[in-house]
mmCIF file of C-alpha atoms and ligand atoms in Angstrom:
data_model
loop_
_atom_site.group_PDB
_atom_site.id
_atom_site.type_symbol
_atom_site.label_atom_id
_atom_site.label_comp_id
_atom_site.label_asym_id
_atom_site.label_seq_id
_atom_site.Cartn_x
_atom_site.Cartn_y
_atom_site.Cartn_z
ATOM 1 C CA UNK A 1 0.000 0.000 0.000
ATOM 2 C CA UNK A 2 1.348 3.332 -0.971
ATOM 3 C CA UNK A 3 2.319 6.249 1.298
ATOM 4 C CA UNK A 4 -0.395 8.304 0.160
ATOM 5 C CA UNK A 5 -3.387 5.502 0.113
ATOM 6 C CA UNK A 6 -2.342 4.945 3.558
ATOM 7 C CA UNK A 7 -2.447 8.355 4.450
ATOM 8 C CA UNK A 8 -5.708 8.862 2.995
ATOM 9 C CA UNK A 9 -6.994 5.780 4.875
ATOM 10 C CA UNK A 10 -6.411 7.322 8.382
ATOM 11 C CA UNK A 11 -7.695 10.857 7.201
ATOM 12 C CA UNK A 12 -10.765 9.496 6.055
ATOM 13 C CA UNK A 13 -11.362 6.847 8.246
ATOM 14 C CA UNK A 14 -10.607 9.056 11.417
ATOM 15 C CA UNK A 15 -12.283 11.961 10.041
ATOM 16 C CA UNK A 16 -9.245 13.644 9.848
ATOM 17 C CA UNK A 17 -10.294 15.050 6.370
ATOM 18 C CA UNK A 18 -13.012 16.869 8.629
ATOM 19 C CA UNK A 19 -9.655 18.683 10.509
ATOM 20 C CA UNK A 20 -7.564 19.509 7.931
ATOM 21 C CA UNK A 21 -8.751 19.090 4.281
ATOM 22 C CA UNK A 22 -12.441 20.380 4.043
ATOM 23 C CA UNK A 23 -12.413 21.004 0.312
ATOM 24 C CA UNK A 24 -11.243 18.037 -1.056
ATOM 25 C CA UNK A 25 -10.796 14.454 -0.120
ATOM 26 C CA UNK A 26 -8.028 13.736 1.449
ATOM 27 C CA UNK A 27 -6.602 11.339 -2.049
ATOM 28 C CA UNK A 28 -6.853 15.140 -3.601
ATOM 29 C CA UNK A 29 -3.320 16.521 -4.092
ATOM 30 C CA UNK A 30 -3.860 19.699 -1.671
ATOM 31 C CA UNK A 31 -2.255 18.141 0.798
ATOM 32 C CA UNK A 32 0.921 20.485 1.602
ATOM 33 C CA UNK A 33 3.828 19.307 1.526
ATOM 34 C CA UNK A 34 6.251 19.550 4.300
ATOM 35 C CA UNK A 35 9.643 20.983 3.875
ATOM 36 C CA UNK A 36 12.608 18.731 4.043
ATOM 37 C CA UNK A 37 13.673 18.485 7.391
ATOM 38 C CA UNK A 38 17.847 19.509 7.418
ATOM 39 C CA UNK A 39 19.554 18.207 10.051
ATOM 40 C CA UNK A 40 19.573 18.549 13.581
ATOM 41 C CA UNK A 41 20.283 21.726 15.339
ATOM 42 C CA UNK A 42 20.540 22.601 19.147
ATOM 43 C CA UNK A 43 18.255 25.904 19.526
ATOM 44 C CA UNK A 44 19.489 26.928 22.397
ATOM 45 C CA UNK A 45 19.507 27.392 25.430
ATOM 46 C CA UNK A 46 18.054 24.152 26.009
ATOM 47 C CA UNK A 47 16.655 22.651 29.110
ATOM 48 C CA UNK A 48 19.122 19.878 30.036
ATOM 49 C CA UNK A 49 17.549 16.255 30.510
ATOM 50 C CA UNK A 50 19.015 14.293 33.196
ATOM 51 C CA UNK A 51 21.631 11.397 32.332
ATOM 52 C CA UNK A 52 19.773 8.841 30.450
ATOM 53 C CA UNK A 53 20.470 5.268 32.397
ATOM 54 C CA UNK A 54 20.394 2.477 29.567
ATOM 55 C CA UNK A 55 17.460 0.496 29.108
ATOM 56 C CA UNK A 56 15.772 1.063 31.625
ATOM 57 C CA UNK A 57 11.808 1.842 30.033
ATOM 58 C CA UNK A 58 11.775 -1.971 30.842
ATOM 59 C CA UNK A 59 11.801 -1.491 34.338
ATOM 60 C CA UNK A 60 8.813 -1.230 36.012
ATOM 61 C CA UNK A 61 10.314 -0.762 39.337
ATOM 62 C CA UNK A 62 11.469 2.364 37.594
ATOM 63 C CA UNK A 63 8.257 3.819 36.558
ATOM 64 C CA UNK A 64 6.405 2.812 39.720
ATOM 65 C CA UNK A 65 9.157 4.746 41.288
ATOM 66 C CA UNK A 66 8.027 7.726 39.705
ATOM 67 C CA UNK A 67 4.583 7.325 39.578
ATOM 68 C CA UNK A 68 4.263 7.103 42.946
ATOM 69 C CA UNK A 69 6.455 10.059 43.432
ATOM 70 C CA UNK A 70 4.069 11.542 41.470
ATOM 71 C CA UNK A 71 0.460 10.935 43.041
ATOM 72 C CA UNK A 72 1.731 11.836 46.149
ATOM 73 C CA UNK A 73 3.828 14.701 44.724
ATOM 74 C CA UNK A 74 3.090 18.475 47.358
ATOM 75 C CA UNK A 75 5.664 20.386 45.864
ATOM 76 C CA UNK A 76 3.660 23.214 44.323
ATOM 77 C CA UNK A 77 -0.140 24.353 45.745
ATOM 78 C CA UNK A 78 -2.016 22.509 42.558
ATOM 79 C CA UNK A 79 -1.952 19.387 44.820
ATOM 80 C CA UNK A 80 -4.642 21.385 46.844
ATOM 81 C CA UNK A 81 -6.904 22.092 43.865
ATOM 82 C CA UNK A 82 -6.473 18.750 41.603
ATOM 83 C CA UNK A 83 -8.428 15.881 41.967
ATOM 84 C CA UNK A 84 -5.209 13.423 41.022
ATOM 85 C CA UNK A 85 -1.960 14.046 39.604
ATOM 86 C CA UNK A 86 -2.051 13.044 35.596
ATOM 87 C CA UNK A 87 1.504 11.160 34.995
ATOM 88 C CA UNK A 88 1.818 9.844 31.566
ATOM 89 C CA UNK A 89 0.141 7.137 28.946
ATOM 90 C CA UNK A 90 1.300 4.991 26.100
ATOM 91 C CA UNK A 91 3.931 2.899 25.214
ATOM 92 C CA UNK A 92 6.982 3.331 27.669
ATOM 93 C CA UNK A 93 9.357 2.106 24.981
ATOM 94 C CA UNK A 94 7.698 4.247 22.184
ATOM 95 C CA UNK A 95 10.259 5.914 19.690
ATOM 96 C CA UNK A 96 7.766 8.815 19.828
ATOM 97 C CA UNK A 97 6.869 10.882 22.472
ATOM 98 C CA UNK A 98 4.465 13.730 22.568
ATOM 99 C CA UNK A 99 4.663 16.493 25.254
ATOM 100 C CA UNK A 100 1.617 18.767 26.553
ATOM 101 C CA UNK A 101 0.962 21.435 28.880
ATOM 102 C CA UNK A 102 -1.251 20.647 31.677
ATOM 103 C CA UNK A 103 -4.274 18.365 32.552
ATOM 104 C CA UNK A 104 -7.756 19.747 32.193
ATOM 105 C CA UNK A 105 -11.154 19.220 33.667
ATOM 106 C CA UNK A 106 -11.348 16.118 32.039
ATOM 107 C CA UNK A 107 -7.860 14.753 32.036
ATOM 108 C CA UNK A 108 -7.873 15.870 36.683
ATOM 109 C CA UNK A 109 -10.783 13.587 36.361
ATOM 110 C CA UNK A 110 -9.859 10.606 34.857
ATOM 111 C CA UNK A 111 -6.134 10.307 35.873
ATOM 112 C CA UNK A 112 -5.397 10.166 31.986
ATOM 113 C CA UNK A 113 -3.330 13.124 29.545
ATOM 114 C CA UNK A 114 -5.672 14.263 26.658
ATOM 115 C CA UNK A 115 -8.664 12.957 27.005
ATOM 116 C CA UNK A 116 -11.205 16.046 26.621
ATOM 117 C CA UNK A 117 -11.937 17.394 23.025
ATOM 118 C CA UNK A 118 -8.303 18.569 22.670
ATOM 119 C CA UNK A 119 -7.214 14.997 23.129
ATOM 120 C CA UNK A 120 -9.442 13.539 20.962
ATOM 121 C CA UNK A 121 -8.099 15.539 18.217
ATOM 122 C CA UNK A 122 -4.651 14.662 19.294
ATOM 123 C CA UNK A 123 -5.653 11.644 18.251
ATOM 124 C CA UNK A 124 -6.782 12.278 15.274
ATOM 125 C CA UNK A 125 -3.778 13.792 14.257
ATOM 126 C CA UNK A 126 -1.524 10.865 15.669
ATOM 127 C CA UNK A 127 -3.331 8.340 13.761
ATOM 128 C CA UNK A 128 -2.815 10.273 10.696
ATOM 129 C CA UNK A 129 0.785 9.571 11.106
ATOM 130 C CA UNK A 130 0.578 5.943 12.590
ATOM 131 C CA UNK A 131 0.525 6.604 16.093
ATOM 132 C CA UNK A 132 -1.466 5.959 18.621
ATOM 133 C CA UNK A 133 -1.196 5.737 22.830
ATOM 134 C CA UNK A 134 -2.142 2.309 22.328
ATOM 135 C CA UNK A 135 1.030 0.922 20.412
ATOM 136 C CA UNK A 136 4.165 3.244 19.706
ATOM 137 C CA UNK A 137 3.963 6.809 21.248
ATOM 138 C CA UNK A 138 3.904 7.777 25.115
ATOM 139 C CA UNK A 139 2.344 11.178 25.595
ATOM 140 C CA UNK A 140 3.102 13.147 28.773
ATOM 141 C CA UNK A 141 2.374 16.788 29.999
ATOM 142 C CA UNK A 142 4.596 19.710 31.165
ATOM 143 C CA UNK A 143 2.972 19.692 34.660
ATOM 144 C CA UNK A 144 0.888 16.939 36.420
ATOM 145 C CA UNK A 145 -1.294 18.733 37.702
ATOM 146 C CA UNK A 146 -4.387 21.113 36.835
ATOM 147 C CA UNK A 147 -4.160 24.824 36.652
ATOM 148 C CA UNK A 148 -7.433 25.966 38.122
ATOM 149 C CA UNK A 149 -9.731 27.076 35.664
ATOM 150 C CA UNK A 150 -7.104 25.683 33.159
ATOM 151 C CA UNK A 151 -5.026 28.826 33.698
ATOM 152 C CA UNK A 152 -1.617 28.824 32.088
ATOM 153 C CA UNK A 153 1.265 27.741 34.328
ATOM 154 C CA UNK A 154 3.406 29.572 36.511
ATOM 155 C CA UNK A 155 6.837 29.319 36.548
ATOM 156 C CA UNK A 156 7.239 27.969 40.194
ATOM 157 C CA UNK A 157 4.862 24.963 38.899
ATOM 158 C CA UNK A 158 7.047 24.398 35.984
ATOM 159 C CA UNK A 159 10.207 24.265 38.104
ATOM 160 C CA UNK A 160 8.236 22.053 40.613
ATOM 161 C CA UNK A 161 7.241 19.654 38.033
ATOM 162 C CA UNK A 162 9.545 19.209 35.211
ATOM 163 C CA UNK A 163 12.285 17.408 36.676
ATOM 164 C CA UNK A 164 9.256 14.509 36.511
ATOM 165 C CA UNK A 165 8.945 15.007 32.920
ATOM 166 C CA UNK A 166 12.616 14.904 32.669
ATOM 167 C CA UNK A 167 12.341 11.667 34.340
ATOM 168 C CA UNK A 168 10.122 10.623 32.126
ATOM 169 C CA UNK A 169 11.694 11.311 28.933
ATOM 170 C CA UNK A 170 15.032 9.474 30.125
ATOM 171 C CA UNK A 171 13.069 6.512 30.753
ATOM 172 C CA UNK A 172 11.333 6.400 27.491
ATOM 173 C CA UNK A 173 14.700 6.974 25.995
ATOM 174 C CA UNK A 174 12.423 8.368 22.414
ATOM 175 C CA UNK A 175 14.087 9.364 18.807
ATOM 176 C CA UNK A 176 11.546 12.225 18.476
ATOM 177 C CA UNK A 177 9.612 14.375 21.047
ATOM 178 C CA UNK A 178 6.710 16.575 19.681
ATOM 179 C CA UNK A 179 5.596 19.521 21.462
ATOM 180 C CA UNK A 180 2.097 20.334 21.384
ATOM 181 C CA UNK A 181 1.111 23.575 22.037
ATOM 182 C CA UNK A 182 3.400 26.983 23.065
ATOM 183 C CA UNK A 183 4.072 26.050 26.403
ATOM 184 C CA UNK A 184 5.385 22.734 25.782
ATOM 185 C CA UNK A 185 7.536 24.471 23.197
ATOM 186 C CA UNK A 186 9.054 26.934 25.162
ATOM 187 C CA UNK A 187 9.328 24.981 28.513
ATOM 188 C CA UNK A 188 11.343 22.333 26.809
ATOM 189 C CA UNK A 189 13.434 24.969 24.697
ATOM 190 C CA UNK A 190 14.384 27.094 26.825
ATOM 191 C CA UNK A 191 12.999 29.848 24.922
ATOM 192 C CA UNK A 192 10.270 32.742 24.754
ATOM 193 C CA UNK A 193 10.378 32.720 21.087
ATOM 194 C CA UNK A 194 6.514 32.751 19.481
ATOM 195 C CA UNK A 195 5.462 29.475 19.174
ATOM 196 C CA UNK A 196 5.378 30.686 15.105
ATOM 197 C CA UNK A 197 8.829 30.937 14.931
ATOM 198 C CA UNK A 198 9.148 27.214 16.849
ATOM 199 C CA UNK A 199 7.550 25.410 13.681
ATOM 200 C CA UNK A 200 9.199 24.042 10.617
ATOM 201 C CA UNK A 201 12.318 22.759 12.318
ATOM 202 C CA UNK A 202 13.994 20.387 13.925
ATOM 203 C CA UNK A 203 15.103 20.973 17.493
ATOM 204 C CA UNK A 204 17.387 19.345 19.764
ATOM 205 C CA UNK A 205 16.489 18.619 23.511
ATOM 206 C CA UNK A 206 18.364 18.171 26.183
ATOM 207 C CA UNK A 207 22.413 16.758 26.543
ATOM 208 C CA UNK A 208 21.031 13.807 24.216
ATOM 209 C CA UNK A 209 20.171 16.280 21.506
ATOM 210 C CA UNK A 210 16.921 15.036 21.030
ATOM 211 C CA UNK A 211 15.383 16.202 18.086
ATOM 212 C CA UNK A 212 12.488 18.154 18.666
ATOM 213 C CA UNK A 213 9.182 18.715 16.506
ATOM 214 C CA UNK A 214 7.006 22.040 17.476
ATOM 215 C CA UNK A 215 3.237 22.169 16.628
ATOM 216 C CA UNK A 216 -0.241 24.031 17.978
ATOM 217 C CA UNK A 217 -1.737 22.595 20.592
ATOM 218 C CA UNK A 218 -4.781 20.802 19.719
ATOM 219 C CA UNK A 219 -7.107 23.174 21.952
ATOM 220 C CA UNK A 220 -5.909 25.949 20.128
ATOM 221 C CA UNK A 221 -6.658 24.203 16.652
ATOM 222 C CA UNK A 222 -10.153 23.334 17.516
ATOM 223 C CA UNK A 223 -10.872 27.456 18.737
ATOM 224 C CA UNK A 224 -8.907 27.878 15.238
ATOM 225 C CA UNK A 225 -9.591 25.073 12.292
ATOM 226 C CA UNK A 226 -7.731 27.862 10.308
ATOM 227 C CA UNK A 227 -4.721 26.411 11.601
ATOM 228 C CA UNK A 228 -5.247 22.926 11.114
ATOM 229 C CA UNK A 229 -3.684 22.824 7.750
ATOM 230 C CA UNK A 230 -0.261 23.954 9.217
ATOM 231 C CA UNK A 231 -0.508 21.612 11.700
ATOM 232 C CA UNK A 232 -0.494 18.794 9.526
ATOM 233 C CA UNK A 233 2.438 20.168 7.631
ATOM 234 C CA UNK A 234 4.088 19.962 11.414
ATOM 235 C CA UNK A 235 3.286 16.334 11.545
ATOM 236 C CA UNK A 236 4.311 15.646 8.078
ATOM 237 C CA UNK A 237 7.582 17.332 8.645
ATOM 238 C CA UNK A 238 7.659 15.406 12.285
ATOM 239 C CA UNK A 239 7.396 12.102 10.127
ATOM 240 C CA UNK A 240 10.083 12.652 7.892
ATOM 241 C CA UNK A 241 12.325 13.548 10.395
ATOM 242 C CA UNK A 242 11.637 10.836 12.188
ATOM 243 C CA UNK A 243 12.044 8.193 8.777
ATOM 244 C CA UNK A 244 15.489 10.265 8.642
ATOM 245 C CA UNK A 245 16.425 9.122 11.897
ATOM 246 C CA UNK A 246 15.284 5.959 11.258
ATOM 247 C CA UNK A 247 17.222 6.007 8.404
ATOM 248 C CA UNK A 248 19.738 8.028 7.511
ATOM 249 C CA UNK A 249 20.886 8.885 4.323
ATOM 250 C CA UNK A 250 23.840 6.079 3.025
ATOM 251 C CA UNK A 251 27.288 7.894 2.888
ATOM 252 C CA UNK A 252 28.064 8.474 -0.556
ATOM 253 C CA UNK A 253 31.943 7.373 -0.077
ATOM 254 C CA UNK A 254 33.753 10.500 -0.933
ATOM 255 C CA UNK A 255 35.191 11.825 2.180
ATOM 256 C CA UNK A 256 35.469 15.770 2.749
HETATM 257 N N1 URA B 301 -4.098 19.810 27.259
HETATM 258 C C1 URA B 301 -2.840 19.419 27.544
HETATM 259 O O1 URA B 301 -1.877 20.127 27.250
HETATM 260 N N2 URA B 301 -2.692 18.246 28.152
HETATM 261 C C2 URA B 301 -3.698 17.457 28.461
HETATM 262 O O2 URA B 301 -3.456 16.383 29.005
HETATM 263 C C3 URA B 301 -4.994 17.879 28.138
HETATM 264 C C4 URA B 301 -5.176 19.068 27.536
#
């Protein structure tokens, strides 16, 4: 089955035609194409991830470790206002991994990241690209806990909460981390560059140089459908990258 069949198969059957592509179907040629990605570049000054200790996603001890830590984390005043901490779903040995902001109403209720609207779409727009929580991506959020009234952040919550993300991330060990939304971005970069500016490249993460993929955060695409379009020109650039990694281009044989 080709590329594009396949493509067209999760837009259509996902209704993923219905977020990005509302004038044609999806088999239409409209479908932008993403830039090459070029290689890897540290943006800096990037957020440092901790050591990463080999092979160790297979160790449960390890993530019940941290879960625990987690649930019964005090360290900033959400723990008053939340209902339960939100850790992290998916596959802990996924090669992709896809960083949020925060837990909303729905996600403080069911212990779970994206599961409102904004996580439906997510994914929507994960299965247009082959992935899904339930086999090869593990999806995680910037903080843990809910914001009241789904407020942005604050710094002192960040700082209280992203060493467990970093945690998280050198457990998982991923090739590619895609951050949804301008906070994500600019938490994990280091930067307070518009999230605009973010898009269309590949970042590097942490001492691991990670790359890094930036898109809009599915909340923000479902207040602006507009925007959809780009954001599948994010994920098709976040693919490619990825099949680069994967694999790489064969060395020609003449040496510079
Ligand atoms: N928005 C996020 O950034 N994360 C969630 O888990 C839900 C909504």
């Amino acid at each position: 089955m080709s590329e594009a069949v396949r493509r067209a198969e999760y837009l259509e059957a996902l209704g993923i035609d219905d977020w990005v592509l509302r004038s044609a179907h999806p088999c239409a040629a409209t479908v932008p194409v993403a830039p090459e990605p070029g290689p890897v570049e540290p943006t800096g000054p990037v957020v440092s991830a901790p050591p990463q200790p080999a092979g160790e996603a297979g160790v449960p001890e390890a993530w019940e470790q941290l879960r625990a830590q987690v649930r019964a984390c005090t360290a900033c005043a959400l723990h008053e206002t939340r209902t339960q901490a939100v850790f992290g779903v998916g596959n802990r040995r996924a090669e992709w991994m896809v960083i949020g902001e925060a837990p909303g109403a729905e996600e403080d209720r069911r212990g779970e990241p994206f599961v409102g609207h904004a996580g439906q779409l997510l994914d929507a727009m994960l299965r247009a690209i082959g992935l899904s929580r339930e086999t090869n991506v593990y999806i995680a959020n910037i903080l843990k806990s809910r914001p009241p009234g789904n407020r942005d952040p604050r710094p002192e919550e960040v700082a209280a909460c992203l060493p467990y993300l970093h945690r998280q991330i050198a457990l998982v060990r991923p090739k590619l981390l895609l951050a949804v939304g301008r906070i994500a971005a600019q938490t994990l970069l280091g930067t307070d560059a518009p999230l605009g500016r973010l898009r269309g490249r590949a970042h590097a993460f942490g001492e691991h140089n990670v790359p890094l993929v930036v898109t809009y955060h599915p909340a923000y695409l479902l207040r602006s459908p507009g925007e959809k379009r780009k954001a599948w020109e994010d994920l098709q650039f976040a693919r490619n990258l990825f099949a680069q990694i994967r694999n790489p281009e064969p060395n020609d044989g003449h040496r510079s």
